[in-house]
Coordinates of C-alpha atoms in Angstrom, one line a residue:
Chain K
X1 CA 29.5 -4.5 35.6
X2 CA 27.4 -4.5 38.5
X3 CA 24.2 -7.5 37.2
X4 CA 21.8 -4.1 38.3
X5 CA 22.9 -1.9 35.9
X6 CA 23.4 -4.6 33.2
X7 CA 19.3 -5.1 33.9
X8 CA 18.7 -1.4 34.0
X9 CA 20.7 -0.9 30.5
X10 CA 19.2 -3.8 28.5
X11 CA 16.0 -2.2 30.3
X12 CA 16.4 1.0 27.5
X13 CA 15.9 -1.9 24.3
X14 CA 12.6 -2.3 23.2
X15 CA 10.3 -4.5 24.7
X16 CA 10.7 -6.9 21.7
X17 CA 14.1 -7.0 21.6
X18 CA 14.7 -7.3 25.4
X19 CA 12.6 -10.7 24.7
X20 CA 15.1 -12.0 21.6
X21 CA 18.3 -10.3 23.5
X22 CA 18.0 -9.3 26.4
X23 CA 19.4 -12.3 28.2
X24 CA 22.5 -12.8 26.4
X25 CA 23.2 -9.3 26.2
X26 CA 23.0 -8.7 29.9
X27 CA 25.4 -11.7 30.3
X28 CA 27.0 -10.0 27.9
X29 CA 27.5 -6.8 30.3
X30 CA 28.3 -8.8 33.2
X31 CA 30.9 -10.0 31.5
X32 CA 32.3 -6.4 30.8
X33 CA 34.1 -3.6 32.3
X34 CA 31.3 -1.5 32.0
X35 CA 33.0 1.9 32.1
X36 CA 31.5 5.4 30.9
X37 CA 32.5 3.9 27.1
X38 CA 30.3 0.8 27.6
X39 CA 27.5 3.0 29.1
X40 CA 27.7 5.5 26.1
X41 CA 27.7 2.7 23.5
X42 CA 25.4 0.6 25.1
X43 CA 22.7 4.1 25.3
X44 CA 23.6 5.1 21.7
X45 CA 22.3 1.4 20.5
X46 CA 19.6 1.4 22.9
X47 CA 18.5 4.8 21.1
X48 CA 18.7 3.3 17.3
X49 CA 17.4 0.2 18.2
X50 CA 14.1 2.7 19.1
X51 CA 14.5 4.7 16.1
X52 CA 15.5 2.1 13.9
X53 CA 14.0 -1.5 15.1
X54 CA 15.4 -4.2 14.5
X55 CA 13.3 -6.5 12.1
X56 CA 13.6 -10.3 11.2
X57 CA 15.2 -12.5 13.6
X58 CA 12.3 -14.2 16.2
X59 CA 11.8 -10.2 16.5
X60 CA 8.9 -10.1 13.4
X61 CA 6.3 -9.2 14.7
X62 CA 2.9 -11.0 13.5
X63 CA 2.2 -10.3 9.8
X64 CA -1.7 -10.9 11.2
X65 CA -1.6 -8.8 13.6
X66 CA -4.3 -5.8 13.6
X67 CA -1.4 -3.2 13.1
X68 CA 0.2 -5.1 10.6
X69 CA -3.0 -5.7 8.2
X70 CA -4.2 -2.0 8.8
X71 CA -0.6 -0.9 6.8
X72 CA -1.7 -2.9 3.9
X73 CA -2.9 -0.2 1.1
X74 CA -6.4 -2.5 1.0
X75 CA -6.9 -1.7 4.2
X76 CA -6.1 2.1 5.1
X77 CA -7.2 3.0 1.3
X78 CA -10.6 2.8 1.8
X79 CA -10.5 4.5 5.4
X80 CA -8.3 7.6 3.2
X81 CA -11.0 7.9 0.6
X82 CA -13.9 8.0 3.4
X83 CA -11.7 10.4 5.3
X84 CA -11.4 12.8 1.9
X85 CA -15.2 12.5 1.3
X86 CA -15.6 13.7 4.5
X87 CA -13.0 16.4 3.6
X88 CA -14.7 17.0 0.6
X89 CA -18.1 17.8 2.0
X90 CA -16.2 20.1 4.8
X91 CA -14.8 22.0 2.2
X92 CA -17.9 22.4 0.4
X93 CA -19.4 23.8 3.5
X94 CA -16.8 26.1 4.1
X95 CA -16.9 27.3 0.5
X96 CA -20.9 27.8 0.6
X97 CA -20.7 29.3 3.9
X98 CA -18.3 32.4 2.8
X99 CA -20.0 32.7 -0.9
X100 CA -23.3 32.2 -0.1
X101 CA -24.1 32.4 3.9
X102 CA -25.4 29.4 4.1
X103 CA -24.3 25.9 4.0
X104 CA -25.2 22.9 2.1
X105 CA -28.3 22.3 0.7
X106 CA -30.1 20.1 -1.8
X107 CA -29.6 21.1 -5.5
X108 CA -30.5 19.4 -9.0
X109 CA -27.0 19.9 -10.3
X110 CA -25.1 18.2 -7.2
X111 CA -22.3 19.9 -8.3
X112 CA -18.3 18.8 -8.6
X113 CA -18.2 18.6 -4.5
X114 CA -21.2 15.7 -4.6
X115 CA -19.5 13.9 -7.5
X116 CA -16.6 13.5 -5.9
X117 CA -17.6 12.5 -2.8
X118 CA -20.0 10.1 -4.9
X119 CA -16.7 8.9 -6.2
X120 CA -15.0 8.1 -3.2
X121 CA -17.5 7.1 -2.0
X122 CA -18.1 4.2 -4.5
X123 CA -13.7 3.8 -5.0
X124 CA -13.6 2.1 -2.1
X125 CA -15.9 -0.6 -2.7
X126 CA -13.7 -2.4 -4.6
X127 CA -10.9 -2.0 -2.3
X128 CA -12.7 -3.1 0.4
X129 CA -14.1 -6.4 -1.2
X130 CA -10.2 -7.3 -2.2
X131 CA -9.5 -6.4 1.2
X132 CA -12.2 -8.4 3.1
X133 CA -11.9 -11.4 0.4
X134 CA -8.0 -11.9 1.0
X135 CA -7.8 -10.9 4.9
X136 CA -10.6 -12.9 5.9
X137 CA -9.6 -16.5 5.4
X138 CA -6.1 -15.7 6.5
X139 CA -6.7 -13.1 10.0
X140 CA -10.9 -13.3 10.9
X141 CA -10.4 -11.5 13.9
X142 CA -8.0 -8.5 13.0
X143 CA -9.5 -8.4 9.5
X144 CA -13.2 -8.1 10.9
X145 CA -11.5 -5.0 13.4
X146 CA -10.1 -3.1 10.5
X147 CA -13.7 -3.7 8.6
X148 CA -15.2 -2.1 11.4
X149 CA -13.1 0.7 11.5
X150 CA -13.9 1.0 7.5
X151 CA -17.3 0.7 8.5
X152 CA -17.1 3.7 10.6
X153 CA -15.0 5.5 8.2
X154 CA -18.3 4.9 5.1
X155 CA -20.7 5.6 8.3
X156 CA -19.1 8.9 9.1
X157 CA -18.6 9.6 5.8
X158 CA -21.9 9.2 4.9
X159 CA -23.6 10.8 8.0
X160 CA -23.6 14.4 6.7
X161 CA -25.5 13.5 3.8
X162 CA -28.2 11.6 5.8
X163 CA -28.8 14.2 8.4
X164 CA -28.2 17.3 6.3
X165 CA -30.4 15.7 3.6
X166 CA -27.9 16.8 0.7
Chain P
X1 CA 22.5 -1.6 7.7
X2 CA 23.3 0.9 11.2
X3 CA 25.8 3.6 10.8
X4 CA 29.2 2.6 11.9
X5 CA 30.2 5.6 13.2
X6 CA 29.9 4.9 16.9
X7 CA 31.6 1.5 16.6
X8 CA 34.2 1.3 18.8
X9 CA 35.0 2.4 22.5
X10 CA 37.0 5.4 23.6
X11 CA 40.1 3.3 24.0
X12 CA 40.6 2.9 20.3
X13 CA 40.2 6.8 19.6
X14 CA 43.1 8.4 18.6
X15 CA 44.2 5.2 16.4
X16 CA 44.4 6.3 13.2
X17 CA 44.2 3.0 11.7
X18 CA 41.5 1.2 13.6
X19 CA 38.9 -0.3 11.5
X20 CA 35.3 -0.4 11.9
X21 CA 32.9 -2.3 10.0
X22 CA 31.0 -4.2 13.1
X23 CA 29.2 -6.7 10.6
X24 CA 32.4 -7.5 8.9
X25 CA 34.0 -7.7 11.7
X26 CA 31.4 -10.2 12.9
X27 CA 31.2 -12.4 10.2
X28 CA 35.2 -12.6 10.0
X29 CA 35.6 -13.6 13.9
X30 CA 32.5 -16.1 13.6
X31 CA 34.7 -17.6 10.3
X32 CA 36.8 -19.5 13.0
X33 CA 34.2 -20.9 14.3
X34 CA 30.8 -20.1 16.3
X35 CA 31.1 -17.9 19.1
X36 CA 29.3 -16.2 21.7
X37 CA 29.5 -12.7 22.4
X38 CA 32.1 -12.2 24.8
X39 CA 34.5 -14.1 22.6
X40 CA 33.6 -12.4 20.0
X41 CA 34.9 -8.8 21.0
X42 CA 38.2 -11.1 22.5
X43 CA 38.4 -12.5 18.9
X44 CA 38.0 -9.1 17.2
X45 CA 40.3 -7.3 19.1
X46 CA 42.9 -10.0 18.4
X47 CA 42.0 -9.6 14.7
X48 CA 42.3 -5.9 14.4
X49 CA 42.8 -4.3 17.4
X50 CA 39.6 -3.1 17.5
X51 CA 36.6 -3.7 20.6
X52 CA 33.3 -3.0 19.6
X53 CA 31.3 -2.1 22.6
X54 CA 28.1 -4.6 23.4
X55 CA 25.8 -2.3 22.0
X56 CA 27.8 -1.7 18.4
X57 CA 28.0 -5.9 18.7
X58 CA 24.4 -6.7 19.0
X59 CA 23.3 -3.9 16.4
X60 CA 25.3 -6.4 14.2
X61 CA 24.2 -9.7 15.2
X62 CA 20.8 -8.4 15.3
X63 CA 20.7 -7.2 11.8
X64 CA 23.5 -10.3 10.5
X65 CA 20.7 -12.3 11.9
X66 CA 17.6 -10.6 10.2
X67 CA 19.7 -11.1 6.9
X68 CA 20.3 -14.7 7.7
X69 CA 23.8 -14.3 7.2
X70 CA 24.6 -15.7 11.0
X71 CA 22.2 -18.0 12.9
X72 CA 21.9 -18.7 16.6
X73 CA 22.7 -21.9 18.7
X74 CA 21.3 -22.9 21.5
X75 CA 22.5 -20.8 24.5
X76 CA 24.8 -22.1 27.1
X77 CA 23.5 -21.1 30.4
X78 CA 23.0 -17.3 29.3
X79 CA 25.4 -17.0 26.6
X80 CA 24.1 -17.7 23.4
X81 CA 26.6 -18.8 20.7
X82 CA 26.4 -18.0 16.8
X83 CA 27.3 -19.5 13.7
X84 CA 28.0 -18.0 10.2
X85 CA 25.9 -19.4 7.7
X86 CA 26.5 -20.1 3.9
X87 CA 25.2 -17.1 2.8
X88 CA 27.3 -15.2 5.5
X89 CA 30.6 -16.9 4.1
X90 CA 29.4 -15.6 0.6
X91 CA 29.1 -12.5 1.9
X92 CA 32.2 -12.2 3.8
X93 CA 34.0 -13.7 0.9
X94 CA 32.7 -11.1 -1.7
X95 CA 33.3 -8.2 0.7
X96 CA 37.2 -9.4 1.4
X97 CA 37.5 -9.8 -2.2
X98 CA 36.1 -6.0 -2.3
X99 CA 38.6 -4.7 0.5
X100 CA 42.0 -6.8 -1.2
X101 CA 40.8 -5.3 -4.3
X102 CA 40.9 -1.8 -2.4
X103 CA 43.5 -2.3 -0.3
X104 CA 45.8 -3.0 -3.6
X105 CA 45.1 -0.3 -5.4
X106 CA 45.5 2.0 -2.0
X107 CA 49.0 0.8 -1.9
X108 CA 49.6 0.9 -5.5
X109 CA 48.9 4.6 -5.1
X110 CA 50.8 5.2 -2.2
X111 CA 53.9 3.5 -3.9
X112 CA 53.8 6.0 -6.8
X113 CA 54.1 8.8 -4.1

């Protein structure tokens, strides 16, 4: 196989695995007969290895990485339950809007749509002190960005409330 | 583990008997000794007839290697060689045992015909 079609193949890998493999596997081609079979094969694997990535190996990616702390349930919990207050407060709108032509407004009796949201609201402060008190001394940096984010998420959560004086 | 239904190349279509099990097949040829991966598609085809294309062979060092079942060496030039590791002899002894225990009974069956 010609060397620059053995670069352009192991090209269709991911970028991580070009960096574990990709230099023995274009030997590999070069090696090869590289007919329409080898191309076929060599695209199919390309494709899984997309769909399906190889893990392990010097492929892991960092377990401290920002992407990699933000799929632990301590992290994107709390960012959920701000996104359902917010939800909640939508669909209270919506709801007062049709039944009642107007929106929200203050009440005595907040109602299930304010206890809820005070729920959620409040559920996540646990969450988030686990979160921050485990992350922290392990990942500062990525843990502090995912705080901020679930610092936006209380924020926006919250904003409603503040400006719409519920 | 990938599917091993693309495993081999066009030339061993139409063999009925071909057999395709790219990790196995791995972990048998690296049995003899470690190997890079030229060799090892030269070892396999010796074996069983069967030549896994580059792509079907890496899927299976890739993921032999994320099980720790084979391990690399250190490359020579570009080529990197691999060994099978204790685990991967466990392995590859259990899953014979598994395929003698088959293969009996197959031709147990096929005897009573």
């Amino acid at each position: 196989m010609s060397p620059r079609l053995a670069r352009l193949l192991t090209r269709l890998y991911p970028r991580l695995w070009q960096e574990r493999y990709g230099d023995e596997f274009e030997a590999l081609l070069l090696d090869g007969r590289g007919g329409p079979g080898t191309l076929a094969n060599v695209i199919c694997s390309a494709l899984c290895e997309h769909l399906t990535p190889t893990q392990g190996g010097d492929m892991n990616r960092d377990p401290n990485s920002f992407s990699a702390i933000l799929k632990h349930p301590s992290a994107f919990l709390p960012l959920a339950m701000s996104v359902a207050a917010l939800a909640v407060i939508g669909v209270a709108a919506t709801y007062s809007i049709f039944h009642y032509g107007h929106g929200l407004v203050r009440e005595p009796d907040e109602g299930t749509a304010a206890h809820l949201w005070q729920l959620l609201m409040a559920g996540q402060l646990p969450v988030l002190a686990f979160f921050a008190i485990k992350w922290l001394p392990r990942a500062p940096r990525p843990t502090l960005c995912v705080l901020v984010l679930q610092a936006g998420g209380v924020l926006a959560a919250m904003a409603p409330v503040y400006f719409l004086h519920l | 583990m990938r599917s091993t239904r693309n495993v081999v190349t066009a030339e061993n279509d139409g063999n009925p008997g071909h057999f395709s099990d790219p990790p196995l097949l791995v972990l048998a040829s690296l049995a003899s000794g470690p190997k890079h991966g030229h060799a090892m598609i030269e070892d396999i085809v010796n074996i069983c007839g069967t030549r896994l294309g580059p792509g079907t062979l890496y899927g299976a060092i890739a993921r032999l290697e994320q099980q720790g079942w084979i391990e690399p060496l250190a490359p020579e030039e570009r080529r990197r060689p691999y060994r099978i590791t204790a685990d991967g002899l466990r392995v590859l002894r259990a899953k014979l045992t598994t395929l003698q225990q088959f293969t009996k009974a197959g031709w147990k069956r096929l005897e009573a015909l």
